[in-house]
Structures are given as C-alpha cells and as structure tokens.
mmCIF file of N, CA and C in Angstrom:
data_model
loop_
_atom_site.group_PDB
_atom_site.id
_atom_site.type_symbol
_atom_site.label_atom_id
_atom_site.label_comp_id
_atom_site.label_asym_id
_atom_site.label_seq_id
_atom_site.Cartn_x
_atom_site.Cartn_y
_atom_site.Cartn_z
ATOM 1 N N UNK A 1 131.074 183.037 42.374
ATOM 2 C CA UNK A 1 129.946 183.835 41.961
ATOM 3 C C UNK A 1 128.730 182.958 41.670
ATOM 4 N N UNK A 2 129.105 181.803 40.895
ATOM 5 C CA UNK A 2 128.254 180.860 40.574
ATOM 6 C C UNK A 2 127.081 180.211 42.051
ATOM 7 N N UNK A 3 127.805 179.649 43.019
ATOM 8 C CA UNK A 3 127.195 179.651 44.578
ATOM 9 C C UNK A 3 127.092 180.423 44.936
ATOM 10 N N UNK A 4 126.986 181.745 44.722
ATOM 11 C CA UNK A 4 125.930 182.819 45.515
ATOM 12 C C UNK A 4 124.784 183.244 44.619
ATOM 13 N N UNK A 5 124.765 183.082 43.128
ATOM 14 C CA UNK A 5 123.451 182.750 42.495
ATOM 15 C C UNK A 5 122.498 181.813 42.903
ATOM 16 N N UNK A 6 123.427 180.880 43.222
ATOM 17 C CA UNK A 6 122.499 179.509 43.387
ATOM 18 C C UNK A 6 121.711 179.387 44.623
ATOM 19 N N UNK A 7 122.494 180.062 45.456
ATOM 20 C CA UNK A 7 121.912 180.354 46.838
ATOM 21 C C UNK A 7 120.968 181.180 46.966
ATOM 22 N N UNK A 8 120.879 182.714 45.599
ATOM 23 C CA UNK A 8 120.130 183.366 46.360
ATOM 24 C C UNK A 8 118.656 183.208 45.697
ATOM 25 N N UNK A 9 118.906 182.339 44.478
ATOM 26 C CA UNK A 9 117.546 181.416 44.295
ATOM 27 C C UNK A 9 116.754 180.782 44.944
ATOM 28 N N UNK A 10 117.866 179.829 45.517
ATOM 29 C CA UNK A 10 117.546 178.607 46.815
ATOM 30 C C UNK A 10 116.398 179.810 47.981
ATOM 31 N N UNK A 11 117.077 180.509 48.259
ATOM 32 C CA UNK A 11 116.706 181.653 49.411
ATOM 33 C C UNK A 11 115.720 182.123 48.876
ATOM 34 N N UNK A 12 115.130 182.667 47.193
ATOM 35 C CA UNK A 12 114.236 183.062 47.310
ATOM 36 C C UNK A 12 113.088 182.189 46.744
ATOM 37 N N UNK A 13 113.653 180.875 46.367
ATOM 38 C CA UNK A 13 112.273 179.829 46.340
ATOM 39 C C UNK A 13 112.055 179.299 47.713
ATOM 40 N N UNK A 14 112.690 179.165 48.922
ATOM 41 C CA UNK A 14 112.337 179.041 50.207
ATOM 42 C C UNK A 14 111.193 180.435 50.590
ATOM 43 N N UNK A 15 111.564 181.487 50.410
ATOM 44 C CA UNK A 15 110.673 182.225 51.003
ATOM 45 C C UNK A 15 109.367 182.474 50.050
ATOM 46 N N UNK A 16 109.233 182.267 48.843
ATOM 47 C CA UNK A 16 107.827 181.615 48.244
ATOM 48 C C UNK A 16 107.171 180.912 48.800
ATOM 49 N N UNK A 17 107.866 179.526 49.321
ATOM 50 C CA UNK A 17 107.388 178.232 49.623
ATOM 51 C C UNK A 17 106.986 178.708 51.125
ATOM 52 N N UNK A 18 107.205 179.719 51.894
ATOM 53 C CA UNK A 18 107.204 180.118 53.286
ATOM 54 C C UNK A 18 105.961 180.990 53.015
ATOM 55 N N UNK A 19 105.865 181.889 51.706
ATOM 56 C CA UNK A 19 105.162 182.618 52.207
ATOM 57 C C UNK A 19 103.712 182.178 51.611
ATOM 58 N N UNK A 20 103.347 181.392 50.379
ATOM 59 C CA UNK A 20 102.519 180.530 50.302
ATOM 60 C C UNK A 20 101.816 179.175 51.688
ATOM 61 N N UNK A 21 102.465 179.218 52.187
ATOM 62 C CA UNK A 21 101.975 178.285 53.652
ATOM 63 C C UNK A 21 101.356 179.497 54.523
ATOM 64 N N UNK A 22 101.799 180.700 54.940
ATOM 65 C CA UNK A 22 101.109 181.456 55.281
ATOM 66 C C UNK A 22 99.859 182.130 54.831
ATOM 67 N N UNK A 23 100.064 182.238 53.414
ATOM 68 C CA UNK A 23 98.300 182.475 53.126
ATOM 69 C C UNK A 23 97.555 181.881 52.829
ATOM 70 N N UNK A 24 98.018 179.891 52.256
ATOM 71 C CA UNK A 24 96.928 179.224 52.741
ATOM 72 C C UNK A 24 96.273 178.959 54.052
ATOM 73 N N UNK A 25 97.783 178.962 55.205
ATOM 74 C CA UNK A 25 96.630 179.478 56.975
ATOM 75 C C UNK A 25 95.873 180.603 56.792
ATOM 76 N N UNK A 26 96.432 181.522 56.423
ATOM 77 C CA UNK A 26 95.426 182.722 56.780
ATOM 78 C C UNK A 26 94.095 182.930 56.118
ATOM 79 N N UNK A 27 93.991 181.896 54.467
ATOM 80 C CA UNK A 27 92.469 182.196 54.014
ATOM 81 C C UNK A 27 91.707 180.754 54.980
ATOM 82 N N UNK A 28 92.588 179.642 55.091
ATOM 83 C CA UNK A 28 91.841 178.720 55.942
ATOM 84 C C UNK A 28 91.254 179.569 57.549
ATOM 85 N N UNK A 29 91.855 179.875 58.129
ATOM 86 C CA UNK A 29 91.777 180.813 59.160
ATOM 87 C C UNK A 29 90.050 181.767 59.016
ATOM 88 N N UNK A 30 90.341 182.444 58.258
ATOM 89 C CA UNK A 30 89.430 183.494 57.873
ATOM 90 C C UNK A 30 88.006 182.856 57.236
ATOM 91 N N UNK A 31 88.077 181.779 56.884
ATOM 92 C CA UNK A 31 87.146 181.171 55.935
ATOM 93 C C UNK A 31 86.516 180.219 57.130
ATOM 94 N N UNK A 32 87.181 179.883 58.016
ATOM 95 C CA UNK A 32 86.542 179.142 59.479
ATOM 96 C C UNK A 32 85.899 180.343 59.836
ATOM 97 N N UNK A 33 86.338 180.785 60.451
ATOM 98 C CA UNK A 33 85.848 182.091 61.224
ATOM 99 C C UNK A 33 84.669 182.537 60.614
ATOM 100 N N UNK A 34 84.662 182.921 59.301
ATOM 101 C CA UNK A 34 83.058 183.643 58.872
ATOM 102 C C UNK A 34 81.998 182.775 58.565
ATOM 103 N N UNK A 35 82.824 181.317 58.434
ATOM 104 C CA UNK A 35 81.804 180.337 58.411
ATOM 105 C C UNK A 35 81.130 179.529 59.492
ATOM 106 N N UNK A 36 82.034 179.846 60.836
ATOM 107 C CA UNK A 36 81.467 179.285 61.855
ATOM 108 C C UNK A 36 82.039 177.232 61.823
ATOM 109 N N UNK A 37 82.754 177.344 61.264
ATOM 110 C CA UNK A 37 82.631 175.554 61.201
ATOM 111 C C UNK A 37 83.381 174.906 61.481
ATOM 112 N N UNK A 38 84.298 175.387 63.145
ATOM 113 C CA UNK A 38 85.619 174.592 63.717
ATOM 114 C C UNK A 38 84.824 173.422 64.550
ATOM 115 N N UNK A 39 82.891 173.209 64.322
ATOM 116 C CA UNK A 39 82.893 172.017 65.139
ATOM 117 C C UNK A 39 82.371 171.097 64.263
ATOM 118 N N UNK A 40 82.612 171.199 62.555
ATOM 119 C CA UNK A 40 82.672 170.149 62.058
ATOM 120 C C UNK A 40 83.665 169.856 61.476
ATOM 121 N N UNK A 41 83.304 168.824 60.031
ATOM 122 C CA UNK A 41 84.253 168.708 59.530
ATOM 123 C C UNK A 41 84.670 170.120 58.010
ATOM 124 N N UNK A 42 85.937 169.488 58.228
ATOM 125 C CA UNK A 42 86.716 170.550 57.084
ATOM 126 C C UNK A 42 85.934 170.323 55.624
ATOM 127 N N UNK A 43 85.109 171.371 55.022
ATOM 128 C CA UNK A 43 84.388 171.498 53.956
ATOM 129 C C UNK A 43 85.500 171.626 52.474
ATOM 130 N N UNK A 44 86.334 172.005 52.868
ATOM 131 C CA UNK A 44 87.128 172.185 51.310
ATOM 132 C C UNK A 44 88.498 171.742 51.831
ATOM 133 N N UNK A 45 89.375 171.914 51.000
ATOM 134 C CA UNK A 45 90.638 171.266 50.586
ATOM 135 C C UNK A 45 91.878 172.548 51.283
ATOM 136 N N UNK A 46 91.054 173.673 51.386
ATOM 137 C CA UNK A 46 92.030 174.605 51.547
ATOM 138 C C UNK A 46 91.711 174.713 53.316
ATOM 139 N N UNK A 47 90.459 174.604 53.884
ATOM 140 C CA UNK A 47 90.249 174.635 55.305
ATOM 141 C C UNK A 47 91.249 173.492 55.447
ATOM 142 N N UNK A 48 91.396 172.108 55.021
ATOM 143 C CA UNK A 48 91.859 171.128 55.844
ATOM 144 C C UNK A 48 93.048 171.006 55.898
ATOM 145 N N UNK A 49 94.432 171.618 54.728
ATOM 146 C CA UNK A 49 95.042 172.102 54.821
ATOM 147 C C UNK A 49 95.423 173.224 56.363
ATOM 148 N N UNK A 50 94.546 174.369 55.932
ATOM 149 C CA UNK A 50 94.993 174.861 57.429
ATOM 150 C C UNK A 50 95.011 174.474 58.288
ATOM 151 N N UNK A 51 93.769 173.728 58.574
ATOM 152 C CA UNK A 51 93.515 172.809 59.675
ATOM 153 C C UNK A 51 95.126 172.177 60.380
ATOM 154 N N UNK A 52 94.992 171.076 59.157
ATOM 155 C CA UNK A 52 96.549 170.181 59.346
ATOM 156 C C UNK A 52 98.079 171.310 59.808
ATOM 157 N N UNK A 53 97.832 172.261 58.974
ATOM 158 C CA UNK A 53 99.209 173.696 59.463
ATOM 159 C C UNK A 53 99.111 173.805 61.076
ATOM 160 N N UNK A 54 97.735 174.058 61.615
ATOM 161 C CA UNK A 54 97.536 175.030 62.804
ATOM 162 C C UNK A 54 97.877 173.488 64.042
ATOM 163 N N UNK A 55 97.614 172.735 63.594
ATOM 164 C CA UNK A 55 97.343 171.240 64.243
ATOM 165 C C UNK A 55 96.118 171.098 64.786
ATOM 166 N N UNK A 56 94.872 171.501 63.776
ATOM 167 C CA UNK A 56 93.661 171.464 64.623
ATOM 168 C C UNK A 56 92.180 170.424 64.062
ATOM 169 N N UNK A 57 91.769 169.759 64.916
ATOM 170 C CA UNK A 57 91.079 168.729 63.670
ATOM 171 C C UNK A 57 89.829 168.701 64.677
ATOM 172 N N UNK A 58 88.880 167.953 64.282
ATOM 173 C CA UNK A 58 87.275 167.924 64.757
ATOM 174 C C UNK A 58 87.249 166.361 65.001
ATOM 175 N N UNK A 59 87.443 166.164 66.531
ATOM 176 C CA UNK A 59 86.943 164.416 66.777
ATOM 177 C C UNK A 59 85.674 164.352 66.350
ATOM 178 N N UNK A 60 85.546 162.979 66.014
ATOM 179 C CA UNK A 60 83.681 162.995 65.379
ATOM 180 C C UNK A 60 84.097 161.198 65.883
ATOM 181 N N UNK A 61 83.010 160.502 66.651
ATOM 182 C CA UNK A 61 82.894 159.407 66.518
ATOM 183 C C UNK A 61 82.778 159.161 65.416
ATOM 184 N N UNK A 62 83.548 157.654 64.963
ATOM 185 C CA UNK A 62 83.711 156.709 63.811
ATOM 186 C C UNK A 62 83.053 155.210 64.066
ATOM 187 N N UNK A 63 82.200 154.724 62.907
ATOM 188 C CA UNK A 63 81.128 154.062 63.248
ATOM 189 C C UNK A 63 82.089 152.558 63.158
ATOM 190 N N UNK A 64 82.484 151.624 63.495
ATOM 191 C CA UNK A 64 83.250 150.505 63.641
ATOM 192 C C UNK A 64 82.814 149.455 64.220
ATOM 193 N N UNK A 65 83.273 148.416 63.698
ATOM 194 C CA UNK A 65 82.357 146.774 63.348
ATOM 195 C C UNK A 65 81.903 146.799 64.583
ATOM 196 N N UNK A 66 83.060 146.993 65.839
ATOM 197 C CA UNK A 66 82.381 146.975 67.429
ATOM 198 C C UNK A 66 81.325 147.250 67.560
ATOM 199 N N UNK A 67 81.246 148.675 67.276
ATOM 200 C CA UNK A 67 80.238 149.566 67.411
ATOM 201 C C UNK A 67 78.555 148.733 67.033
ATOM 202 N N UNK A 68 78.590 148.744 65.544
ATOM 203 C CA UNK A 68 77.862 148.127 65.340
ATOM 204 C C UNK A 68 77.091 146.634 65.691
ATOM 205 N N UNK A 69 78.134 146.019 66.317
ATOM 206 C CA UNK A 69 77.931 144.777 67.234
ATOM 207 C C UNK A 69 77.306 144.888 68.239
ATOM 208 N N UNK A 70 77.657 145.780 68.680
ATOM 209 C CA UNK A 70 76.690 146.132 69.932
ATOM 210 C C UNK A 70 75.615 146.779 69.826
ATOM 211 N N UNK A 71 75.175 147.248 68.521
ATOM 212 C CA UNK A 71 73.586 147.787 68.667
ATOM 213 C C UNK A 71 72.695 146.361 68.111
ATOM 214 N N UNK A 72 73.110 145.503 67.538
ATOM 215 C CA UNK A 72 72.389 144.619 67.634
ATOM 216 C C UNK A 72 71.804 143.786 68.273
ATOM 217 N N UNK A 73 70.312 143.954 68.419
ATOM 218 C CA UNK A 73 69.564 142.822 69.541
ATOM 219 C C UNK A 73 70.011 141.864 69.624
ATOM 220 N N UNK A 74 70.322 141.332 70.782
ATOM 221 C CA UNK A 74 70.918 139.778 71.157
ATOM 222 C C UNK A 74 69.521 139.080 71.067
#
C-alpha cells in the first residue's frame, strides 16, 4: 500500500513538473507573438526559457578579437 502512495505522488509531482513546462512555452509563445520579437534577442527570462523548450534562438554576430583585428587600419 505504502508503494502505491509513493507512486501516486511521484505521478502526480511529474505531471506538475509537465504541466508547468507547458505554460511557461505557451506564455513564452504568446508573449513573442504579440510582441513581434523572434528576430531579436530574448527580452525576459520567461521568453528565453521558451525559447530554449521550442529549440529556437536568434543568431546575432558576436564581436571577437578577430573581428576587431581586422577593422583596424594597417
């Protein structure tokens, strides 16, 4: 009796933990969308989150020593 308590805890802190991941996608989701801003970067903590869920991220060149080596006049 004792392991089927324990289990059906287990079972229903899994589906918390399941269903909390779904509505941080879905306000990240919704909060892109009315904001227009999948071609920058992630503005809050809860977009980048979704972001990271959906697997979706914004390349942005990154400025690096190279980089900068080469804009300097020889």
């Amino acid at each position: 009796m004792a392991a089927l308590i324990a289990l059906a805890v287990i079972s229903l802190c899994a589906a918390g933990v399941f269903a909390d991941i779904i509505a941080v996608v879905s306000m990240a989701v919704r909060r892109e969308e009315k904001n227009l801003t999948l071609t920058r970067e992630a503005t809050s903590t809860v977009m980048r989150v979704g972001r990271w869920l959906n697997g979706v991220y914004v390349r942005a060149p990154r400025c690096t020593a190279a980089a900068d080596q080469e804009k300097e006049p020889v």
